[in-house]
Amino acid sequence: MAPLTIDTLGTLARLHGFDWTDTELEALRPGAEVAHAALETLRALDLGSADPTTQYRMF
Amino acid sequence: MSELVWKSATDLRRMMAAKEVSPVEVVRACLDRIGALDGTLHAFITVCADAALDAAKAAETRLVSGETAGRLDGIPIGLKDLCDTGGVKTTGGSKILADRVPAADATLVRRLKDAGAIMIGKLNMHEFAYGPQGLNAHYGTTWNPWDAETHRIPGGSSSGTGAAVAAALCAGGTGSDTGGSIRIPASLCGITGLKPTYGRVSRAGVLPLSWTMDHVGPMARTAADCALMLGAMAGYDPADATTSVLPVPDYTVALTGEVKGLRVGLLRAGFVGAAAPEVASAVERAAKTLESLGAKVDEVALEHLDVVPAASFAIVAAEALAYHSRWLRTRADDYQPDVRERLRLSVLVTGEDYVRAQQVRAWVRDAVDEALRHRDVLLAPSTPIVAPRVDEADVDIRGRRSDVRSALIRFTRPFNLSGHPACALPCGFTDSGLPIGMQIAGRPFDEATVLRAADAYQQATDWHTRRPPVG
């Protein structure tokens, strides 16, 4: 898994329209690394053609 | 202090019907107790004393003339401060919405009032419901009533409801549960809380955290009171397209005290086995109690638990950002730090992540359905730990460190992803006197069986009758 740099975090934030300072991004990094690792596990799953529950009418 | 405040809603209704007590006496007793204790507990954000007394007088008039508004007539309840109340501030526990006064009641509030419930005030919560500890920098973090000396968290996000009901400031209240926010405070405060099936209770007029994960439900001191409240709250609502058209049964009829032959699946792997030893022992004893009452208990495991945290994060983070992005751009400094940070982490989630998480969600739903294929309910701890101190960031569970937030939501989140109903209730106390909670989960829209099992357990035990040391 590639490390999550301040530059990468800043780029992601700007893509969402946020302009955070380096200090703010640095404060975010520990939590972001945990979240990034969790998302990597999600990205690695072989989910096949399982229907997503995006239209949430499960019952 | 009046003993009246400790009566259950079910008992109060019986006493009011027999004209042994007046709704005015009950509401006054609750208001007195709020006055005496809430300066310390910080369970309420807004107390509606005058309106509550007016409503109590109207209930008394009905009572005298032999009329009734419904099955909650005269019962004082609190509402989590994300349920819209017409003409009364609804802040979401935030500074951003500190002056927000909705024009109309949320559907569930209107239904509770139609059943005669008396709204005594609005209850504290983790800001915008985005945290399981119950922290609030704006209105003060609620105290857990089970430790009068040390500030322990009540659990959240429905922290005020957990503490207010446990300390008998009101007979019951509402909570919302996106990752455990009804069941966690119920567990840490020693009360009973039901997260209904997704679609059972309308979310219309309830401030969202995550539209597809939010559930609204009752919190009270007994399963019987939760049954009473759920009956009033539940049902189809054209204002919430996700509500079900299935009829709402009388849940109190299901409370037979009987669990003979009930098939109970005990979740050991990933639940009992991952809880602190005192918690695990209490839940094992609860399983034995249910067995002694005639239930058939066997062990069962849930598949796909390992991907629950990632899928939950992706869904809640993406949906929460969609709601909060306007304020995160313009009023970021008005969020408390932990909520601001959690919202900012949402920028990591891609569209693909969100859809993949919803695919995982289908897996988890199927896994819970499979575990229930040959069983009526599942039994597990609600939380792996009891209430930590408010300054504790990490806890030790069986020799492994875990941050408090992750630990608290570990056992509750699977049922938010799956949508199945789950009821948390007390099943013991630690040597230091802190409550331990378990949860009983059931089939979709089978809250009746979940509540029957919880009520039967409470008829056979007295954990739910114990009183915290405050006041």
Short mmCIF file of C-alpha atoms in Angstrom, two decimals:
data_model
loop_
_atom_site.label_atom_id
_atom_site.label_comp_id
_atom_site.label_asym_id
_atom_site.label_seq_id
_atom_site.Cartn_x
_atom_site.Cartn_y
_atom_site.Cartn_z
CA MET A 1 0.00 0.00 0.00
CA ALA A 2 1.45 3.35 -1.00
CA PRO A 3 1.93 5.75 1.93
CA LEU A 4 -0.51 8.60 2.22
CA THR A 5 1.42 11.86 1.89
CA ILE A 6 0.36 15.34 2.83
CA ASP A 7 0.44 16.21 -0.87
CA THR A 8 -1.96 13.39 -1.70
CA LEU A 9 -4.30 14.38 1.11
CA GLY A 10 -4.19 18.00 -0.03
CA THR A 11 -5.00 16.98 -3.60
CA LEU A 12 -7.97 14.88 -2.48
CA ALA A 13 -9.23 17.75 -0.35
CA ARG A 14 -8.95 20.22 -3.23
CA LEU A 15 -10.84 17.82 -5.52
CA HIS A 16 -13.71 18.12 -3.03
CA GLY A 17 -13.39 21.90 -2.97
CA PHE A 18 -11.58 22.19 0.38
CA ASP A 19 -8.45 24.23 0.86
CA TRP A 20 -6.80 23.07 4.08
CA THR A 21 -3.46 24.25 5.42
CA ASP A 22 -0.47 21.94 5.80
CA THR A 23 -0.99 22.05 9.56
CA GLU A 24 -4.59 20.90 9.16
CA LEU A 25 -3.56 18.16 6.75
CA GLU A 26 -0.78 17.00 9.07
CA ALA A 27 -3.27 16.77 11.95
CA LEU A 28 -5.50 14.64 9.76
CA ARG A 29 -2.78 12.21 8.71
CA PRO A 30 -2.91 9.61 11.54
CA GLY A 31 -6.65 9.10 11.11
CA ALA A 32 -6.29 9.23 7.34
CA GLU A 33 -3.73 6.43 7.37
CA VAL A 34 -6.10 4.18 9.31
CA ALA A 35 -9.00 5.04 7.00
CA HIS A 36 -6.83 4.58 3.92
CA ALA A 37 -5.79 1.11 5.09
CA ALA A 38 -9.43 0.18 5.67
CA LEU A 39 -10.42 1.37 2.20
CA GLU A 40 -7.55 -0.63 0.67
CA THR A 41 -9.08 -3.81 2.16
CA LEU A 42 -12.38 -2.89 0.55
CA ARG A 43 -10.68 -2.28 -2.80
CA ALA A 44 -8.92 -5.65 -2.64
CA LEU A 45 -12.11 -7.70 -2.23
CA ASP A 46 -13.42 -9.85 -5.05
CA LEU A 47 -17.04 -8.80 -4.86
CA GLY A 48 -18.02 -10.37 -8.14
CA SER A 49 -21.42 -9.24 -9.34
CA ALA A 50 -23.02 -8.82 -5.92
CA ASP A 51 -25.81 -6.27 -6.26
CA PRO A 52 -25.03 -3.15 -4.25
CA THR A 53 -27.78 -2.03 -1.91
CA THR A 54 -27.71 1.47 -3.36
CA GLN A 55 -31.47 1.38 -3.83
CA TYR A 56 -31.99 0.62 -0.19
CA ARG A 57 -35.15 -1.47 -0.14
CA MET A 58 -33.73 -4.60 1.35
CA PHE A 59 -36.92 -6.00 2.82
CA MET B 1 -37.04 12.66 45.65
CA SER B 2 -40.31 11.11 44.53
CA GLU B 3 -40.32 7.36 43.93
CA LEU B 4 -42.65 8.07 40.99
CA VAL B 5 -39.72 8.86 38.71
CA TRP B 6 -38.54 5.24 38.96
CA LYS B 7 -41.81 3.77 37.76
CA SER B 8 -41.79 2.29 34.29
CA ALA B 9 -44.06 3.77 31.62
CA THR B 10 -46.05 0.54 31.73
CA ASP B 11 -46.59 0.88 35.50
CA LEU B 12 -47.36 4.59 35.24
CA ARG B 13 -50.04 3.92 32.65
CA ARG B 14 -51.61 1.32 34.94
CA MET B 15 -51.47 3.69 37.92
CA MET B 16 -52.90 6.57 35.92
CA ALA B 17 -55.74 4.41 34.61
CA ALA B 18 -56.53 3.43 38.22
CA LYS B 19 -56.35 7.13 39.18
CA GLU B 20 -53.60 6.36 41.69
CA VAL B 21 -51.39 9.04 40.23
CA SER B 22 -51.84 12.12 38.08
CA PRO B 23 -49.76 12.94 34.98
CA VAL B 24 -49.11 16.34 36.60
CA GLU B 25 -47.52 14.70 39.65
CA VAL B 26 -45.34 12.54 37.42
CA VAL B 27 -44.19 15.39 35.20
CA ARG B 28 -43.50 17.61 38.24
CA ALA B 29 -41.45 14.82 39.80
CA CYS B 30 -39.37 14.49 36.63
CA LEU B 31 -38.89 18.27 36.35
CA ASP B 32 -37.79 18.41 40.00
CA ARG B 33 -35.29 15.66 39.37
CA ILE B 34 -33.99 17.39 36.25
CA GLY B 35 -33.58 20.56 38.30
CA ALA B 36 -31.67 18.69 40.99
CA LEU B 37 -29.39 16.56 38.81
CA ASP B 38 -29.04 17.92 35.31
CA GLY B 39 -26.61 20.63 36.29
CA THR B 40 -24.18 17.75 36.78
CA LEU B 41 -25.43 15.22 34.24
CA HIS B 42 -25.88 17.55 31.22
CA ALA B 43 -28.42 15.14 29.77
CA PHE B 44 -30.74 17.87 28.45
CA ILE B 45 -30.03 20.64 25.96
CA THR B 46 -33.51 22.15 26.33
CA VAL B 47 -36.06 21.54 29.08
CA CYS B 48 -39.67 22.32 28.14
CA ALA B 49 -41.08 22.66 31.65
CA ASP B 50 -44.07 24.90 30.97
CA ALA B 51 -45.20 23.05 27.85
CA ALA B 52 -44.76 19.70 29.63
CA LEU B 53 -46.88 20.85 32.57
CA ASP B 54 -49.57 22.18 30.23
CA ALA B 55 -49.61 18.85 28.41
CA ALA B 56 -49.77 17.02 31.74
CA LYS B 57 -52.76 19.08 32.85
CA ALA B 58 -54.53 18.26 29.57
CA ALA B 59 -53.75 14.56 30.12
CA GLU B 60 -55.12 14.83 33.65
CA THR B 61 -58.33 16.39 32.35
CA ARG B 62 -58.71 13.52 29.86
CA LEU B 63 -58.05 11.02 32.63
CA VAL B 64 -60.68 12.51 34.90
CA SER B 65 -63.26 12.47 32.13
CA GLY B 66 -62.45 8.87 31.26
CA GLU B 67 -60.81 9.69 27.92
CA THR B 68 -57.35 8.87 26.69
CA ALA B 69 -55.17 10.14 23.86
CA GLY B 70 -53.44 6.79 23.52
CA ARG B 71 -51.22 4.24 25.16
CA LEU B 72 -48.59 6.74 26.25
CA ASP B 73 -51.03 9.28 27.66
CA GLY B 74 -49.32 11.24 30.43
CA ILE B 75 -45.92 9.56 30.10
CA PRO B 76 -42.96 12.00 30.22
CA ILE B 77 -40.34 11.34 27.57
CA GLY B 78 -37.25 13.10 26.24
CA LEU B 79 -36.34 13.45 22.58
CA LYS B 80 -32.84 13.24 21.18
CA ASP B 81 -32.05 16.72 19.93
CA LEU B 82 -31.99 15.67 16.30
CA CYS B 83 -35.74 14.93 16.22
CA ASP B 84 -37.50 18.00 14.87
CA THR B 85 -39.92 19.62 17.29
CA GLY B 86 -42.16 22.37 15.95
CA GLY B 87 -41.45 25.64 17.76
CA VAL B 88 -38.74 24.10 19.95
CA LYS B 89 -35.01 24.31 19.18
CA THR B 90 -33.49 21.26 17.49
CA THR B 91 -29.73 21.65 17.45
CA GLY B 92 -28.29 18.25 16.59
CA GLY B 93 -26.02 18.94 19.54
CA SER B 94 -24.21 21.49 17.41
CA LYS B 95 -23.20 25.12 17.47
CA ILE B 96 -24.02 25.36 13.77
CA LEU B 97 -27.72 24.69 14.39
CA ALA B 98 -27.83 26.23 17.87
CA ASP B 99 -30.71 28.56 16.98
CA ARG B 100 -32.61 26.29 14.61
CA VAL B 101 -36.33 26.11 15.39
CA PRO B 102 -38.22 23.71 13.10
CA ALA B 103 -41.70 24.62 11.93
CA ALA B 104 -43.09 21.12 12.44
CA ASP B 105 -42.58 17.95 14.43
CA ALA B 106 -40.77 14.95 12.96
CA THR B 107 -43.23 12.19 12.07
CA LEU B 108 -42.16 10.03 15.01
CA VAL B 109 -42.54 12.98 17.40
CA ARG B 110 -46.02 13.68 16.13
CA ARG B 111 -46.92 10.03 16.56
CA LEU B 112 -45.59 9.90 20.12
CA LYS B 113 -47.56 13.06 20.99
CA ASP B 114 -50.67 11.63 19.32
CA ALA B 115 -50.31 8.63 21.64
CA GLY B 116 -50.32 11.05 24.58
CA ALA B 117 -46.58 11.15 25.40
CA ILE B 118 -45.47 14.35 27.11
CA MET B 119 -42.31 15.87 25.68
CA ILE B 120 -40.30 17.04 28.66
CA GLY B 121 -37.24 18.26 26.77
CA LYS B 122 -34.56 17.76 24.15
CA LEU B 123 -31.66 15.49 24.97
CA ASN B 124 -27.93 15.93 24.58
CA MET B 125 -25.97 13.93 22.02
CA HIS B 126 -22.61 13.58 20.33
CA GLU B 127 -22.46 16.50 17.91
CA PHE B 128 -24.49 15.66 14.79
CA ALA B 129 -24.63 12.04 16.04
CA TYR B 130 -21.13 11.47 14.66
CA GLY B 131 -19.48 9.61 17.54
CA PRO B 132 -20.18 6.71 19.89
CA GLN B 133 -18.78 8.27 23.07
CA GLY B 134 -21.38 11.01 23.56
CA LEU B 135 -18.86 13.84 23.57
CA ASN B 136 -20.20 17.35 23.23
CA ALA B 137 -18.02 20.45 23.36
CA HIS B 138 -20.95 22.87 23.00
CA TYR B 139 -23.45 21.72 25.63
CA GLY B 140 -21.11 19.74 27.87
CA THR B 141 -20.41 16.03 27.68
CA THR B 142 -23.11 14.08 29.50
CA TRP B 143 -22.04 12.22 32.65
CA ASN B 144 -22.65 8.54 32.96
CA PRO B 145 -24.92 8.31 36.06
CA TRP B 146 -23.26 5.07 37.17
CA ASP B 147 -20.18 6.86 38.47
CA ALA B 148 -20.87 9.93 40.59
CA GLU B 149 -17.17 10.55 41.29
CA THR B 150 -15.46 10.13 37.92
CA HIS B 151 -16.63 11.52 34.60
CA ARG B 152 -17.28 8.47 32.48
CA ILE B 153 -18.82 8.57 29.03
CA PRO B 154 -22.49 7.60 28.74
CA GLY B 155 -21.92 6.27 25.23
CA GLY B 156 -23.39 7.88 22.18
CA SER B 157 -24.44 9.29 20.14
CA SER B 158 -27.75 9.21 22.08
CA SER B 159 -25.86 10.11 25.27
CA GLY B 160 -28.47 12.35 26.85
CA THR B 161 -31.21 9.76 26.40
CA GLY B 162 -29.03 7.05 27.95
CA ALA B 163 -28.20 9.14 31.01
CA ALA B 164 -31.64 10.75 31.44
CA VAL B 165 -33.48 7.44 31.36
CA ALA B 166 -30.90 5.70 33.59
CA ALA B 167 -31.07 8.52 36.16
CA ALA B 168 -34.90 8.62 36.00
CA LEU B 169 -35.16 12.15 34.64
CA CYS B 170 -37.82 10.80 32.28
CA ALA B 171 -39.51 7.45 31.70
CA GLY B 172 -38.22 6.97 28.18
CA GLY B 173 -36.76 8.71 25.20
CA THR B 174 -35.80 8.51 21.59
CA GLY B 175 -32.45 7.67 20.08
CA SER B 176 -30.98 7.24 16.64
CA ASP B 177 -28.57 4.47 15.70
CA THR B 178 -26.20 4.70 12.71
CA GLY B 179 -23.43 2.49 14.06
CA GLY B 180 -24.78 1.67 17.51
CA SER B 181 -25.97 5.02 18.87
CA ILE B 182 -29.03 3.57 20.63
CA ARG B 183 -27.46 0.32 21.81
CA ILE B 184 -24.12 1.75 22.98
CA PRO B 185 -25.56 4.30 25.46
CA ALA B 186 -28.18 1.74 26.51
CA SER B 187 -25.34 -0.67 27.27
CA LEU B 188 -23.09 1.83 29.05
CA CYS B 189 -25.96 3.36 31.05
CA GLY B 190 -27.70 0.10 32.00
CA ILE B 191 -30.98 0.69 30.17
CA THR B 192 -32.86 -0.93 27.29
CA GLY B 193 -32.77 0.41 23.74
CA LEU B 194 -34.17 -0.94 20.50
CA LYS B 195 -32.79 -0.31 17.04
CA PRO B 196 -35.75 -1.35 14.90
CA THR B 197 -35.53 -2.84 11.42
CA TYR B 198 -34.51 -0.30 8.78
CA GLY B 199 -37.80 1.09 7.45
CA ARG B 200 -39.86 0.36 10.59
CA VAL B 201 -39.73 3.91 12.03
CA SER B 202 -39.85 7.04 9.88
CA ARG B 203 -36.75 9.22 9.67
CA ALA B 204 -38.70 12.16 8.27
CA GLY B 205 -37.82 15.24 10.31
CA VAL B 206 -34.79 13.60 11.91
CA LEU B 207 -31.43 15.26 11.16
CA PRO B 208 -29.44 12.73 9.12
CA LEU B 209 -25.97 11.39 9.67
CA SER B 210 -26.15 8.67 7.03
CA TRP B 211 -29.49 8.19 5.31
CA THR B 212 -29.02 4.49 4.55
CA MET B 213 -27.62 3.59 7.97
CA ASP B 214 -29.73 5.76 10.32
CA HIS B 215 -32.39 4.02 12.42
CA VAL B 216 -34.61 5.74 15.01
CA GLY B 217 -35.96 3.88 18.02
CA PRO B 218 -37.06 3.87 21.67
CA MET B 219 -34.90 3.84 24.80
CA ALA B 220 -36.39 3.06 28.21
CA ARG B 221 -35.67 1.13 31.40
CA THR B 222 -37.51 -2.00 30.27
CA ALA B 223 -38.19 -3.94 27.09
CA ALA B 224 -41.91 -3.63 27.87
CA ASP B 225 -41.63 0.16 27.74
CA CYS B 226 -39.70 -0.04 24.47
CA ALA B 227 -42.55 -2.17 23.10
CA LEU B 228 -45.06 0.45 24.20
CA MET B 229 -43.09 3.26 22.59
CA LEU B 230 -42.28 1.40 19.37
CA GLY B 231 -45.96 0.70 18.84
CA ALA B 232 -46.57 4.44 18.81
CA MET B 233 -43.54 5.37 16.70
CA ALA B 234 -43.58 2.72 13.96
CA GLY B 235 -45.37 2.56 10.63
CA TYR B 236 -45.44 3.68 7.05
CA ASP B 237 -44.85 7.35 6.42
CA PRO B 238 -45.26 8.88 2.96
CA ALA B 239 -42.65 11.46 4.00
CA ASP B 240 -40.01 8.71 4.28
CA ALA B 241 -39.92 6.53 1.18
CA THR B 242 -37.88 3.86 2.95
CA THR B 243 -40.61 3.08 5.50
CA SER B 244 -42.39 -0.22 5.13
CA VAL B 245 -46.10 -0.67 4.50
CA LEU B 246 -46.11 -3.77 6.72
CA PRO B 247 -48.71 -3.37 9.48
CA VAL B 248 -47.50 -2.48 12.98
CA PRO B 249 -48.42 -5.16 15.51
CA ASP B 250 -49.21 -4.53 19.16
CA TYR B 251 -45.76 -5.34 20.46
CA THR B 252 -46.95 -5.55 24.07
CA VAL B 253 -49.08 -8.58 23.18
CA ALA B 254 -45.90 -10.47 22.30
CA LEU B 255 -44.54 -10.05 25.83
CA THR B 256 -45.68 -13.38 27.19
CA GLY B 257 -42.65 -13.98 29.40
CA GLU B 258 -42.24 -17.25 27.51
CA VAL B 259 -39.14 -18.26 25.59
CA LYS B 260 -39.64 -22.01 25.72
CA GLY B 261 -38.36 -23.44 22.44
CA LEU B 262 -36.98 -20.08 21.25
CA ARG B 263 -33.88 -20.75 19.14
CA VAL B 264 -31.05 -18.47 20.24
CA GLY B 265 -27.76 -18.26 18.35
CA LEU B 266 -24.92 -17.18 20.60
CA LEU B 267 -22.32 -15.18 18.67
CA ARG B 268 -19.00 -16.16 20.21
CA ALA B 269 -16.50 -15.66 17.35
CA GLY B 270 -15.90 -11.95 16.89
CA PHE B 271 -18.30 -11.00 19.71
CA VAL B 272 -18.26 -12.82 23.08
CA GLY B 273 -14.71 -13.99 22.34
CA ALA B 274 -13.60 -10.45 21.52
CA ALA B 275 -15.12 -8.80 24.60
CA ALA B 276 -13.47 -7.97 27.92
CA PRO B 277 -13.64 -11.00 30.25
CA GLU B 278 -16.26 -9.51 32.60
CA VAL B 279 -18.48 -8.67 29.61
CA ALA B 280 -18.02 -12.09 28.04
CA SER B 281 -18.86 -13.86 31.31
CA ALA B 282 -22.03 -11.81 31.77
CA VAL B 283 -23.28 -12.64 28.27
CA GLU B 284 -22.47 -16.34 28.73
CA ARG B 285 -24.48 -16.26 31.98
CA ALA B 286 -27.34 -14.54 30.16
CA ALA B 287 -27.33 -17.34 27.58
CA LYS B 288 -27.56 -19.86 30.45
CA THR B 289 -30.46 -17.89 31.94
CA LEU B 290 -32.34 -17.98 28.64
CA GLU B 291 -31.58 -21.70 28.42
CA SER B 292 -32.96 -22.21 31.93
CA LEU B 293 -36.16 -20.52 30.75
CA GLY B 294 -36.52 -23.09 27.98
CA ALA B 295 -34.71 -21.44 25.07
CA LYS B 296 -32.50 -23.60 22.86
CA VAL B 297 -29.09 -21.94 22.67
CA ASP B 298 -26.44 -22.92 20.17
CA GLU B 299 -23.32 -21.23 18.87
CA VAL B 300 -23.26 -19.49 15.52
CA ALA B 301 -20.78 -17.32 13.64
CA LEU B 302 -21.33 -14.40 11.28
CA GLU B 303 -19.40 -14.30 8.04
CA HIS B 304 -17.74 -11.18 6.62
CA LEU B 305 -17.24 -9.43 9.96
CA ASP B 306 -13.72 -8.50 8.89
CA VAL B 307 -14.96 -6.12 6.19
CA VAL B 308 -17.69 -4.47 8.27
CA PRO B 309 -15.49 -1.59 9.53
CA ALA B 310 -14.28 -0.60 6.05
CA ALA B 311 -17.74 -0.82 4.48
CA SER B 312 -19.35 1.11 7.34
CA PHE B 313 -16.70 3.81 7.15
CA ALA B 314 -17.08 4.24 3.39
CA ILE B 315 -20.87 4.53 3.54
CA VAL B 316 -21.19 6.76 6.60
CA ALA B 317 -18.28 8.99 5.61
CA ALA B 318 -19.57 9.56 2.08
CA GLU B 319 -23.17 10.20 3.15
CA ALA B 320 -22.16 12.43 6.09
CA LEU B 321 -19.96 14.54 3.83
CA ALA B 322 -22.80 14.94 1.34
CA TYR B 323 -24.90 16.46 4.14
CA HIS B 324 -22.15 18.47 5.86
CA SER B 325 -19.97 19.74 2.99
CA ARG B 326 -21.71 23.14 2.90
CA TRP B 327 -20.81 23.83 6.54
CA LEU B 328 -17.43 22.11 6.36
CA ARG B 329 -16.50 24.73 3.75
CA THR B 330 -17.91 27.75 5.51
CA ARG B 331 -18.09 26.93 9.25
CA ALA B 332 -15.41 24.30 9.88
CA ASP B 333 -14.31 25.96 13.11
CA ASP B 334 -17.81 25.60 14.54
CA TYR B 335 -17.55 21.79 14.64
CA GLN B 336 -16.02 20.14 17.69
CA PRO B 337 -12.56 18.80 16.76
CA ASP B 338 -13.29 15.04 16.60
CA VAL B 339 -16.36 15.53 14.39
CA ARG B 340 -14.54 17.99 12.10
CA GLU B 341 -11.69 15.51 11.68
CA ARG B 342 -14.04 12.59 10.96
CA LEU B 343 -15.89 14.64 8.34
CA ARG B 344 -12.63 15.68 6.72
CA LEU B 345 -11.53 12.05 6.41
CA SER B 346 -14.45 11.57 4.03
CA VAL B 347 -12.37 13.01 1.18
CA LEU B 348 -10.57 9.65 1.04
CA VAL B 349 -13.71 7.81 -0.09
CA THR B 350 -14.19 7.45 -3.84
CA GLY B 351 -17.41 6.70 -5.68
CA GLU B 352 -16.12 3.20 -6.34
CA ASP B 353 -15.45 2.71 -2.61
CA TYR B 354 -19.02 3.70 -1.82
CA VAL B 355 -20.54 1.24 -4.28
CA ARG B 356 -18.19 -1.55 -3.20
CA ALA B 357 -19.24 -0.89 0.39
CA GLN B 358 -22.86 -1.26 -0.62
CA GLN B 359 -21.95 -4.58 -2.26
CA VAL B 360 -20.37 -5.70 1.03
CA ARG B 361 -23.54 -4.62 2.73
CA ALA B 362 -25.50 -7.17 0.69
CA TRP B 363 -23.02 -9.81 1.87
CA VAL B 364 -23.48 -8.84 5.51
CA ARG B 365 -27.27 -8.79 5.21
CA ASP B 366 -27.15 -12.29 3.71
CA ALA B 367 -24.78 -13.46 6.45
CA VAL B 368 -27.16 -12.30 9.20
CA ASP B 369 -30.11 -13.86 7.36
CA GLU B 370 -28.17 -17.12 7.12
CA ALA B 371 -27.39 -17.10 10.85
CA LEU B 372 -31.10 -16.61 11.51
CA ARG B 373 -32.24 -19.24 9.02
CA HIS B 374 -32.63 -21.86 11.76
CA ARG B 375 -32.76 -19.50 14.74
CA ASP B 376 -35.20 -16.90 16.02
CA VAL B 377 -32.70 -14.48 17.56
CA LEU B 378 -28.98 -13.90 17.92
CA LEU B 379 -27.31 -13.03 21.22
CA ALA B 380 -24.09 -11.01 21.60
CA PRO B 381 -22.55 -8.35 23.82
CA SER B 382 -23.57 -4.80 22.85
CA THR B 383 -20.10 -3.43 23.50
CA PRO B 384 -16.80 -5.16 24.32
CA ILE B 385 -16.17 -2.80 27.24
CA VAL B 386 -18.04 -0.95 29.97
CA ALA B 387 -18.06 2.85 30.25
CA PRO B 388 -14.52 4.28 30.04
CA ARG B 389 -13.47 7.56 31.63
CA VAL B 390 -14.07 10.57 29.43
CA ASP B 391 -10.29 11.17 29.12
CA GLU B 392 -9.47 7.60 28.04
CA ALA B 393 -8.50 7.44 24.37
CA ASP B 394 -7.53 3.75 24.35
CA VAL B 395 -8.64 0.68 26.26
CA ASP B 396 -7.15 -2.74 26.86
CA ILE B 397 -9.25 -5.70 25.72
CA ARG B 398 -7.73 -9.11 26.41
CA GLY B 399 -4.21 -7.68 26.24
CA ARG B 400 -4.73 -5.70 23.04
CA ARG B 401 -5.01 -1.92 22.86
CA SER B 402 -7.92 -0.45 20.97
CA ASP B 403 -9.08 3.11 20.56
CA VAL B 404 -12.31 3.68 22.47
CA ARG B 405 -14.31 4.75 19.43
CA SER B 406 -13.51 1.63 17.38
CA ALA B 407 -14.10 -0.62 20.36
CA LEU B 408 -17.54 0.82 21.13
CA ILE B 409 -18.99 0.31 17.63
CA ARG B 410 -17.39 -3.08 16.92
CA PHE B 411 -20.38 -5.27 17.86
CA THR B 412 -23.22 -2.96 16.90
CA ARG B 413 -22.26 -1.90 13.36
CA PRO B 414 -22.99 -5.23 11.63
CA PHE B 415 -26.72 -4.77 12.31
CA ASN B 416 -26.68 -1.22 10.92
CA LEU B 417 -25.22 -2.54 7.71
CA SER B 418 -27.70 -5.43 7.60
CA GLY B 419 -30.75 -3.47 8.79
CA HIS B 420 -31.90 -6.21 11.21
CA PRO B 421 -33.57 -5.21 14.52
CA ALA B 422 -31.45 -5.40 17.67
CA CYS B 423 -32.28 -4.64 21.29
CA ALA B 424 -29.65 -3.79 23.91
CA LEU B 425 -30.37 -4.50 27.57
CA PRO B 426 -28.41 -4.85 30.81
CA CYS B 427 -27.11 -8.32 31.69
CA GLY B 428 -24.81 -7.68 34.64
CA PHE B 429 -22.45 -5.31 36.40
CA THR B 430 -18.70 -5.23 36.80
CA ASP B 431 -17.10 -5.51 40.23
CA SER B 432 -16.71 -1.72 40.09
CA GLY B 433 -20.46 -1.29 39.61
CA LEU B 434 -20.66 -0.40 35.93
CA PRO B 435 -23.43 -1.89 33.78
CA ILE B 436 -22.76 -4.55 31.12
CA GLY B 437 -25.02 -4.76 28.07
CA MET B 438 -26.01 -7.48 25.65
CA GLN B 439 -27.95 -7.28 22.40
CA ILE B 440 -30.60 -9.55 20.97
CA ALA B 441 -30.96 -9.32 17.18
CA GLY B 442 -33.78 -10.78 15.15
CA ARG B 443 -35.32 -11.20 11.74
CA PRO B 444 -36.40 -8.20 9.69
CA PHE B 445 -39.61 -6.68 11.11
CA ASP B 446 -39.72 -9.28 13.86
CA GLU B 447 -39.22 -6.80 16.69
CA ALA B 448 -41.96 -8.69 18.53
CA THR B 449 -39.75 -11.76 19.02
CA VAL B 450 -36.71 -9.64 19.91
CA LEU B 451 -38.74 -7.77 22.54
CA ARG B 452 -40.31 -11.00 23.82
CA ALA B 453 -36.87 -12.48 24.45
CA ALA B 454 -35.63 -9.28 26.11
CA ASP B 455 -38.74 -8.99 28.28
CA ALA B 456 -38.60 -12.64 29.34
CA TYR B 457 -34.98 -12.17 30.36
CA GLN B 458 -35.93 -9.07 32.36
CA GLN B 459 -38.77 -10.91 34.08
CA ALA B 460 -36.20 -13.49 35.22
CA THR B 461 -33.45 -11.05 36.26
CA ASP B 462 -33.16 -7.75 38.10
CA TRP B 463 -30.27 -5.97 36.35
CA HIS B 464 -32.67 -3.47 34.77
CA THR B 465 -34.12 -2.52 38.16
CA ARG B 466 -30.84 -1.37 39.70
CA ARG B 467 -30.40 2.34 40.31
CA PRO B 468 -27.30 4.42 39.63
CA PRO B 469 -25.60 6.24 42.52
CA VAL B 470 -26.38 9.79 41.37
CA GLY B 471 -29.18 11.53 43.18
#
